[in-house]
Amino acid sequence: MPEQPRSRRQTRAAILTHLLQSGGSFRPPLAKAARLSEASLSRILFDLKAEGLIEEVRRPAPYVGGPTGLVSLDRTVALAALELTERWLSVGVGDLSGELQYSERVPLPKKPTAESVGWVYREALTLLRDWTRRRRIELAQIGVTVPGLGRLSEFGNPIVPCDVKQIGGMFDELFAGVPVTFTNSVVAHATFHRYRTENYPFGDAHLFVFVGQGVAGAWVDDPIEDDALDPIELGHMVFGTDGPLCRCGHHGCVEAYTSLPALAELLGLTEAELLALGNDWMIEIPPSPRVRQELRRRLFRLGLAIGNTLNVKPCRGVAISGWPSLLDEDDRKAVVDGIDACLLGGRKLAQVSLAFVPPSNGNDPQAALAFAAFCLARSGGMPTASTEAA
Ligand SMILES: [Zn+2]
């Protein structure tokens, strides 16, 4: 199939997203990855350098007669990140490599309302404005992640109440002219894994599943495509109308069985206690055989939900992140079995490969920072609208 002509923005985006993922590249492999001749690459790199988006340092090449300039993203580009969690709003400033220069957590009230969460945003944005102003830092992009953001938002956020439209107005007021992009937390976590994890298992289109406060997914595709990152609500497939009540109002959703709050309840802990135990909860409180069996039953349902999703939209790769990734292979097998049982033709015939990647919750605002870097790279460093949704 002949290749579609790319716009200038898309070509720049191909270069910048490759640099984001690789952390730096010599010219020949960069030209190959961006599908450009070395002469065209040279012209674009000249512009990107002049705009302060990339830098090139002389470094011995790993092959004989090779070039000596290593191209990477400019470390002086400043990005801001705001990540909303159940307990606080994390705010930070960092660079394109993921290094944070500043971060702060503004706690949420015990029983948050859209109004009180709005005040928390105002406080965080004021801190951010003061910090950047004192240092005369100009932000190139702001990434904002909100759990549960998406189709349900017009009826109120199901995880943390907040009025995204009103919050967007605060950015216009305090950071006029700086591009701001809101996204669902799962999209930010998908970005974080893809661009910050060394040896991330998938380079092309795949499904990313995140099991945390909720159960959600994102289709991940070529970064220069419009639908490069699409969140999906796979957590609300119902597996028995007599099951536990889900926050969406239905009974028996896969999320009501497998989210972190559901896991805490099964273990007889509060959610805070479970989070405090960290990644070692299985060692600290070994589950009884009965609990373990129930755990596997629930993981099997998670597998069914993922398999169903793949039946609707086939895809060759699935990355699973969240608490199931921390289990040993025996327990994780229940997820794999669920996918196999549900996927029409089975996993082998469908040629689906699976990978478990470690959970990335608790490191806020790193996911929002990775998302901000992705937005800047994907825009080719040529932002248009000041506020947009991803
Ligand atoms: Zn539900």
Tab-separated table of C-alpha atoms and ligand atoms in Angstrom:
chain	number	residue	atom	x	y	z
A	1	MET	CA	0.000	0.000	0.000
A	2	PRO	CA	1.525	3.375	-0.927
A	3	GLU	CA	2.327	5.475	2.077
A	4	GLN	CA	0.071	8.427	2.865
A	5	PRO	CA	1.867	11.764	2.588
A	6	ARG	CA	2.575	13.185	6.011
A	7	SER	CA	2.127	16.753	7.136
A	8	ARG	CA	5.036	18.744	8.522
A	9	ARG	CA	3.545	18.307	11.989
A	10	GLN	CA	3.366	14.520	11.579
A	11	THR	CA	6.953	14.284	10.388
A	12	ARG	CA	8.187	16.359	13.308
A	13	ALA	CA	6.002	14.263	15.617
A	14	ALA	CA	7.546	11.042	14.258
A	15	ILE	CA	11.024	12.369	15.107
A	16	LEU	CA	10.125	13.733	18.534
A	17	THR	CA	8.135	10.677	19.671
A	18	HIS	CA	10.983	8.408	18.577
A	19	LEU	CA	13.417	10.488	20.627
A	20	LEU	CA	11.020	10.366	23.570
A	21	GLN	CA	10.841	6.593	23.438
A	22	SER	CA	14.530	5.946	22.756
A	23	GLY	CA	15.913	8.642	25.050
A	24	GLY	CA	18.294	9.695	22.245
A	25	SER	CA	19.425	8.479	18.835
A	26	PHE	CA	22.175	8.845	16.246
A	27	ARG	CA	21.062	10.313	12.929
A	28	PRO	CA	20.973	7.183	10.711
A	29	PRO	CA	18.685	5.088	12.970
A	30	LEU	CA	16.570	8.195	13.628
A	31	ALA	CA	16.109	8.783	9.880
A	32	LYS	CA	15.104	5.155	9.471
A	33	ALA	CA	12.638	5.246	12.362
A	34	ALA	CA	11.045	8.462	11.067
A	35	ARG	CA	11.088	7.149	7.469
A	36	LEU	CA	13.090	10.123	6.166
A	37	SER	CA	16.175	10.598	4.031
A	38	GLU	CA	19.167	11.852	5.991
A	39	ALA	CA	19.010	15.138	4.056
A	40	SER	CA	15.357	15.744	5.007
A	41	LEU	CA	16.072	14.746	8.590
A	42	SER	CA	18.945	17.196	8.656
A	43	ARG	CA	16.695	20.093	7.593
A	44	ILE	CA	14.061	19.291	10.218
A	45	LEU	CA	16.632	18.800	12.987
A	46	PHE	CA	18.014	22.229	12.144
A	47	ASP	CA	14.564	23.769	12.809
A	48	LEU	CA	13.916	21.728	15.956
A	49	LYS	CA	17.299	22.757	17.342
A	50	ALA	CA	16.647	26.429	16.585
A	51	GLU	CA	13.313	26.154	18.413
A	52	GLY	CA	15.048	24.680	21.475
A	53	LEU	CA	13.278	21.317	21.276
A	54	ILE	CA	16.283	19.072	20.645
A	55	GLU	CA	19.998	19.063	21.294
A	56	GLU	CA	22.842	17.207	19.672
A	57	VAL	CA	25.963	16.274	21.548
A	58	ARG	CA	29.128	14.870	20.061
A	59	ARG	CA	29.608	11.314	21.165
A	60	PRO	CA	31.596	8.445	19.671
A	61	ALA	CA	29.290	6.308	17.569
A	62	PRO	CA	29.122	2.597	18.373
A	63	TYR	CA	30.149	1.653	14.817
A	64	VAL	CA	33.160	2.398	12.600
A	65	GLY	CA	32.934	5.535	10.498
A	66	GLY	CA	29.613	6.391	12.069
A	67	PRO	CA	28.438	9.876	12.900
A	68	THR	CA	29.266	11.399	16.210
A	69	GLY	CA	26.187	13.469	16.987
A	70	LEU	CA	23.695	11.989	19.435
A	71	VAL	CA	20.308	13.684	19.053
A	72	SER	CA	18.069	13.933	22.108
A	73	LEU	CA	15.225	16.067	23.428
A	74	ASP	CA	16.343	19.358	24.936
A	75	ARG	CA	16.483	19.085	28.709
A	76	THR	CA	15.657	22.720	29.283
A	77	VAL	CA	12.085	22.323	27.991
A	78	ALA	CA	9.801	22.630	31.052
A	79	LEU	CA	6.541	20.720	31.391
A	80	ALA	CA	3.926	20.779	34.134
A	81	ALA	CA	1.985	17.770	35.374
A	82	LEU	CA	-1.193	17.539	37.445
A	83	GLU	CA	-2.336	14.110	38.529
A	84	LEU	CA	-5.549	13.650	40.478
A	85	THR	CA	-5.679	10.604	42.770
A	86	GLU	CA	-8.277	9.496	45.332
A	87	ARG	CA	-6.455	11.255	48.122
A	88	TRP	CA	-4.619	14.235	46.702
A	89	LEU	CA	-3.842	16.332	43.668
A	90	SER	CA	-0.216	15.993	42.668
A	91	VAL	CA	1.421	18.913	40.884
A	92	GLY	CA	4.912	19.066	39.434
A	93	VAL	CA	7.339	20.552	36.943
A	94	GLY	CA	9.756	18.353	35.038
A	95	ASP	CA	11.619	17.861	31.795
A	96	LEU	CA	11.140	15.696	28.727
A	97	SER	CA	13.254	12.902	30.208
A	98	GLY	CA	10.920	12.546	33.195
A	99	GLU	CA	13.074	14.274	35.766
A	100	LEU	CA	11.050	16.315	38.273
A	101	GLN	CA	12.370	19.645	39.477
A	102	TYR	CA	9.390	20.360	41.652
A	103	SER	CA	6.479	18.413	43.058
A	104	GLU	CA	3.834	18.940	45.686
A	105	ARG	CA	0.720	17.121	46.853
A	106	VAL	CA	-2.385	19.069	47.792
A	107	PRO	CA	-4.684	16.813	49.881
A	108	LEU	CA	-8.327	16.336	48.951
A	109	PRO	CA	-10.997	16.740	51.629
A	110	LYS	CA	-12.355	13.516	53.191
A	111	LYS	CA	-15.624	13.799	51.303
A	112	PRO	CA	-14.734	15.655	48.120
A	113	THR	CA	-17.351	17.519	46.103
A	114	ALA	CA	-16.933	19.123	42.686
A	115	GLU	CA	-16.699	22.483	44.445
A	116	SER	CA	-14.067	21.504	47.015
A	117	VAL	CA	-12.000	19.676	44.376
A	118	GLY	CA	-12.158	22.905	42.344
A	119	TRP	CA	-10.542	24.724	45.287
A	120	VAL	CA	-7.820	22.092	45.483
A	121	TYR	CA	-7.045	22.728	41.794
A	122	ARG	CA	-6.939	26.449	42.401
A	123	GLU	CA	-4.467	25.975	45.254
A	124	ALA	CA	-2.253	23.635	43.187
A	125	LEU	CA	-2.312	25.957	40.171
A	126	THR	CA	-1.400	28.942	42.328
A	127	LEU	CA	1.575	27.000	43.746
A	128	LEU	CA	2.594	26.074	40.208
A	129	ARG	CA	2.274	29.622	38.931
A	130	ASP	CA	4.302	31.044	41.838
A	131	TRP	CA	7.037	28.419	41.506
A	132	THR	CA	7.458	28.912	37.759
A	133	ARG	CA	7.211	32.707	38.001
A	134	ARG	CA	9.932	32.990	40.654
A	135	ARG	CA	12.278	31.029	38.393
A	136	ARG	CA	11.110	32.679	35.177
A	137	ILE	CA	10.252	29.273	33.763
A	138	GLU	CA	8.034	29.177	30.705
A	139	LEU	CA	5.999	26.010	30.428
A	140	ALA	CA	5.837	24.322	27.032
A	141	GLN	CA	2.918	22.019	27.870
A	142	ILE	CA	0.710	21.037	30.807
A	143	GLY	CA	-0.629	17.492	31.175
A	144	VAL	CA	-3.634	16.926	33.444
A	145	THR	CA	-4.863	13.446	34.368
A	146	VAL	CA	-8.229	12.713	35.936
A	147	PRO	CA	-9.354	9.188	36.875
A	148	GLY	CA	-12.567	8.169	35.150
A	149	LEU	CA	-12.496	11.070	32.704
A	150	GLY	CA	-14.358	10.207	29.551
A	151	ARG	CA	-17.831	9.517	28.352
A	152	LEU	CA	-19.275	9.466	31.844
A	153	SER	CA	-18.006	12.946	32.642
A	154	GLU	CA	-21.113	14.758	31.512
A	155	PHE	CA	-23.000	12.964	34.290
A	156	GLY	CA	-20.340	13.730	36.873
A	157	ASN	CA	-17.077	11.915	37.489
A	158	PRO	CA	-17.629	8.433	38.944
A	159	ILE	CA	-14.313	8.306	40.839
A	160	VAL	CA	-13.477	11.789	42.132
A	161	PRO	CA	-16.127	14.476	41.628
A	162	CYS	CA	-14.744	17.361	39.587
A	163	ASP	CA	-15.892	19.878	37.029
A	164	VAL	CA	-13.351	19.646	34.216
A	165	LYS	CA	-14.827	22.593	32.335
A	166	GLN	CA	-14.503	24.875	35.331
A	167	ILE	CA	-10.949	23.657	35.999
A	168	GLY	CA	-10.050	24.272	32.337
A	169	GLY	CA	-11.128	27.887	32.885
A	170	MET	CA	-8.603	28.239	35.738
A	171	PHE	CA	-5.780	27.232	33.381
A	172	ASP	CA	-6.909	29.859	30.855
A	173	GLU	CA	-6.831	32.416	33.643
A	174	LEU	CA	-3.510	31.484	35.292
A	175	PHE	CA	-1.547	29.992	32.369
A	176	ALA	CA	-2.852	31.826	29.325
A	177	GLY	CA	-1.186	30.661	26.115
A	178	VAL	CA	0.256	27.431	27.545
A	179	PRO	CA	-1.161	24.293	25.865
A	180	VAL	CA	-3.124	22.214	28.391
A	181	THR	CA	-4.337	18.680	27.705
A	182	PHE	CA	-6.689	16.714	29.958
A	183	THR	CA	-6.801	12.951	29.819
A	184	ASN	CA	-8.082	9.883	31.593
A	185	SER	CA	-5.540	8.476	34.097
A	186	VAL	CA	-5.356	5.162	32.265
A	187	VAL	CA	-4.138	6.943	29.120
A	188	ALA	CA	-1.415	8.674	31.140
A	189	HIS	CA	-0.311	5.386	32.688
A	190	ALA	CA	-0.213	3.785	29.233
A	191	THR	CA	1.991	6.674	28.065
A	192	PHE	CA	4.219	6.384	31.106
A	193	HIS	CA	4.852	2.691	30.466
A	194	ARG	CA	5.363	3.027	26.753
A	195	TYR	CA	7.767	5.955	26.910
A	196	ARG	CA	9.496	5.490	30.256
A	197	THR	CA	9.885	1.724	30.581
A	198	GLU	CA	13.031	0.227	29.215
A	199	ASN	CA	12.223	-2.806	27.065
A	200	TYR	CA	8.495	-2.126	27.049
A	201	PRO	CA	7.132	-5.265	25.363
A	202	PHE	CA	5.103	-3.645	22.566
A	203	GLY	CA	6.240	-1.283	19.828
A	204	ASP	CA	3.075	-1.236	17.747
A	205	ALA	CA	-0.688	-1.284	18.290
A	206	HIS	CA	-1.782	-2.987	21.507
A	207	LEU	CA	-4.274	-2.888	24.354
A	208	PHE	CA	-3.119	-1.513	27.697
A	209	VAL	CA	-5.155	-2.607	30.739
A	210	PHE	CA	-4.809	-0.940	34.107
A	211	VAL	CA	-6.238	-2.522	37.255
A	212	GLY	CA	-6.246	0.005	40.067
A	213	GLN	CA	-9.006	2.090	41.633
A	214	GLY	CA	-10.990	1.027	38.621
A	215	VAL	CA	-10.457	-1.330	35.733
A	216	ALA	CA	-9.850	0.506	32.498
A	217	GLY	CA	-7.988	0.176	29.251
A	218	ALA	CA	-6.529	2.165	26.412
A	219	TRP	CA	-5.891	1.299	22.790
A	220	VAL	CA	-2.340	2.332	22.048
A	221	ASP	CA	-1.354	2.949	18.440
A	222	ASP	CA	1.195	4.797	16.297
A	223	PRO	CA	1.740	8.125	18.123
A	224	ILE	CA	1.222	10.251	15.015
A	225	GLU	CA	-2.288	8.875	14.417
A	226	ASP	CA	-5.261	10.857	15.738
A	227	ASP	CA	-6.485	7.902	17.769
A	228	ALA	CA	-3.034	7.084	19.169
A	229	LEU	CA	-4.466	6.697	22.675
A	230	ASP	CA	-8.128	5.874	23.210
A	231	PRO	CA	-9.454	5.104	26.676
A	232	ILE	CA	-12.020	2.314	27.023
A	233	GLU	CA	-14.304	1.333	29.893
A	234	LEU	CA	-13.814	-2.393	30.005
A	235	GLY	CA	-14.429	-2.546	33.762
A	236	HIS	CA	-18.189	-2.426	33.529
A	237	MET	CA	-18.913	-5.749	31.879
A	238	VAL	CA	-21.448	-7.483	34.079
A	239	PHE	CA	-20.711	-11.039	35.250
A	240	GLY	CA	-23.858	-11.783	37.250
A	241	THR	CA	-26.555	-9.343	38.211
A	242	ASP	CA	-26.501	-10.680	41.806
A	243	GLY	CA	-22.850	-9.616	42.197
A	244	PRO	CA	-21.469	-6.762	44.314
A	245	LEU	CA	-22.640	-3.210	43.663
A	246	CYS	CA	-20.355	-1.231	41.343
A	247	ARG	CA	-19.911	2.518	41.537
A	248	CYS	CA	-21.504	2.778	38.081
A	249	GLY	CA	-24.794	1.672	39.651
A	250	HIS	CA	-24.880	-1.870	38.214
A	251	HIS	CA	-24.225	-5.101	40.065
A	252	GLY	CA	-21.527	-7.632	39.229
A	253	CYS	CA	-19.252	-5.549	37.004
A	254	VAL	CA	-15.727	-6.960	36.612
A	255	GLU	CA	-14.504	-3.788	38.346
A	256	ALA	CA	-16.626	-4.570	41.414
A	257	TYR	CA	-14.711	-7.859	41.694
A	258	THR	CA	-11.184	-6.891	40.759
A	259	SER	CA	-10.489	-3.204	41.517
A	260	LEU	CA	-8.163	-2.316	44.409
A	261	PRO	CA	-11.081	-1.453	46.725
A	262	ALA	CA	-12.675	-4.839	45.907
A	263	LEU	CA	-9.366	-6.619	46.583
A	264	ALA	CA	-9.008	-4.815	49.929
A	265	GLU	CA	-12.491	-5.910	50.933
A	266	LEU	CA	-11.785	-9.514	50.004
A	267	LEU	CA	-8.639	-9.449	52.157
A	268	GLY	CA	-10.534	-7.897	55.067
A	269	LEU	CA	-8.473	-4.696	54.939
A	270	THR	CA	-9.257	-1.061	54.348
A	271	GLU	CA	-7.948	0.327	51.109
A	272	ALA	CA	-5.445	2.500	53.000
A	273	GLU	CA	-4.104	-0.569	54.842
A	274	LEU	CA	-3.683	-2.444	51.571
A	275	LEU	CA	-1.882	0.494	49.950
A	276	ALA	CA	0.384	0.807	53.007
A	277	LEU	CA	1.451	-2.838	52.598
A	278	GLY	CA	2.658	-1.933	49.118
A	279	ASN	CA	3.692	-4.526	46.598
A	280	ASP	CA	4.404	-7.176	49.213
A	281	TRP	CA	0.907	-7.645	50.581
A	282	MET	CA	0.833	-11.318	49.587
A	283	ILE	CA	3.943	-12.013	51.654
A	284	GLU	CA	2.803	-9.899	54.601
A	285	ILE	CA	-0.655	-11.451	54.784
A	286	PRO	CA	-0.649	-14.786	52.954
A	287	PRO	CA	-4.238	-15.362	51.796
A	288	SER	CA	-6.081	-18.441	53.035
A	289	PRO	CA	-6.812	-21.186	50.448
A	290	ARG	CA	-10.426	-19.966	50.293
A	291	VAL	CA	-9.401	-16.359	49.609
A	292	ARG	CA	-6.836	-17.486	47.090
A	293	GLN	CA	-9.440	-19.505	45.225
A	294	GLU	CA	-11.818	-16.519	45.175
A	295	LEU	CA	-8.940	-14.326	43.981
A	296	ARG	CA	-8.332	-16.646	41.056
A	297	ARG	CA	-12.040	-16.749	40.232
A	298	ARG	CA	-12.019	-12.973	40.049
A	299	LEU	CA	-8.864	-12.868	37.946
A	300	PHE	CA	-10.491	-15.335	35.576
A	301	ARG	CA	-13.351	-12.829	35.144
A	302	LEU	CA	-10.824	-10.098	34.443
A	303	GLY	CA	-9.429	-12.372	31.732
A	304	LEU	CA	-12.931	-12.866	30.317
A	305	ALA	CA	-13.432	-9.086	30.159
A	306	ILE	CA	-10.117	-8.638	28.335
A	307	GLY	CA	-10.935	-11.518	25.976
A	308	ASN	CA	-14.335	-9.977	25.226
A	309	THR	CA	-12.676	-6.670	24.444
A	310	LEU	CA	-10.354	-8.433	22.003
A	311	ASN	CA	-13.327	-10.154	20.378
A	312	VAL	CA	-14.868	-6.749	19.728
A	313	LYS	CA	-11.647	-5.256	18.418
A	314	PRO	CA	-8.923	-7.798	17.656
A	315	CYS	CA	-5.416	-6.805	18.632
A	316	ARG	CA	-2.140	-8.726	18.823
A	317	GLY	CA	-0.764	-7.460	22.093
A	318	VAL	CA	-2.071	-6.890	25.631
A	319	ALA	CA	-0.118	-5.242	28.431
A	320	ILE	CA	-1.618	-5.664	31.902
A	321	SER	CA	-0.567	-3.330	34.681
A	322	GLY	CA	-1.772	-3.030	38.260
A	323	TRP	CA	-1.981	-5.373	41.235
A	324	PRO	CA	-2.381	-8.598	39.171
A	325	SER	CA	1.098	-7.963	37.725
A	326	LEU	CA	2.597	-8.481	41.181
A	327	LEU	CA	1.186	-11.973	41.625
A	328	ASP	CA	3.252	-15.042	40.881
A	329	GLU	CA	2.785	-16.831	37.594
A	330	ASP	CA	0.458	-19.450	39.090
A	331	ASP	CA	-2.064	-16.847	40.174
A	332	ARG	CA	-1.690	-14.740	37.046
A	333	LYS	CA	-2.488	-17.830	35.018
A	334	ALA	CA	-6.148	-17.321	35.967
A	335	VAL	CA	-6.187	-14.088	33.917
A	336	VAL	CA	-4.571	-15.852	30.974
A	337	ASP	CA	-7.049	-18.744	31.238
A	338	GLY	CA	-9.938	-16.270	31.264
A	339	ILE	CA	-8.680	-14.618	28.088
A	340	ASP	CA	-8.214	-18.022	26.470
A	341	ALA	CA	-11.671	-19.199	27.462
A	342	CYS	CA	-13.340	-16.112	26.061
A	343	LEU	CA	-11.311	-15.211	23.019
A	344	LEU	CA	-12.950	-16.741	19.974
A	345	GLY	CA	-10.493	-19.235	18.577
A	346	GLY	CA	-8.309	-19.035	21.693
A	347	ARG	CA	-5.201	-16.999	22.302
A	348	LYS	CA	-2.942	-19.055	20.035
A	349	LEU	CA	-5.171	-18.822	16.990
A	350	ALA	CA	-5.757	-15.119	17.585
A	351	GLN	CA	-1.975	-14.685	17.959
A	352	VAL	CA	-2.297	-12.516	21.006
A	353	SER	CA	0.780	-12.008	23.133
A	354	LEU	CA	0.427	-10.984	26.740
A	355	ALA	CA	2.766	-9.120	29.042
A	356	PHE	CA	2.436	-8.112	32.680
A	357	VAL	CA	4.061	-4.775	33.457
A	358	PRO	CA	4.562	-3.484	37.008
A	359	PRO	CA	1.955	-1.103	38.456
A	360	SER	CA	2.760	2.588	38.160
A	361	ASN	CA	0.397	4.034	40.747
A	362	GLY	CA	1.944	5.818	43.690
A	363	ASN	CA	4.555	7.651	41.594
A	364	ASP	CA	2.363	10.672	40.774
A	365	PRO	CA	2.758	13.004	38.989
A	366	GLN	CA	5.107	10.914	36.781
A	367	ALA	CA	2.308	9.579	34.557
A	368	ALA	CA	0.967	13.096	33.964
A	369	LEU	CA	4.502	14.295	33.215
A	370	ALA	CA	5.029	11.486	30.693
A	371	PHE	CA	1.686	12.405	29.149
A	372	ALA	CA	2.687	16.090	28.883
A	373	ALA	CA	5.925	15.041	27.133
A	374	PHE	CA	3.920	12.831	24.785
A	375	CYS	CA	1.508	15.697	23.955
A	376	LEU	CA	4.367	18.032	23.120
A	377	ALA	CA	6.133	15.400	20.990
A	378	ARG	CA	2.940	14.357	19.225
A	379	SER	CA	2.109	17.960	18.364
A	380	GLY	CA	5.489	18.102	16.628
A	381	GLY	CA	6.292	21.000	18.954
A	382	MET	CA	3.652	23.018	17.084
A	383	PRO	CA	0.790	23.420	19.574
A	384	THR	CA	-2.470	24.893	18.297
A	385	ALA	CA	-5.372	25.099	20.731
A	386	SER	CA	-4.636	26.134	24.295
A	387	THR	CA	-7.038	23.645	25.906
A	388	GLU	CA	-7.979	20.363	24.295
A	389	ALA	CA	-8.983	16.896	25.330
A	390	ALA	CA	-6.895	13.895	24.337
B	1	ZN	ZN	-19.717	-0.912	36.849
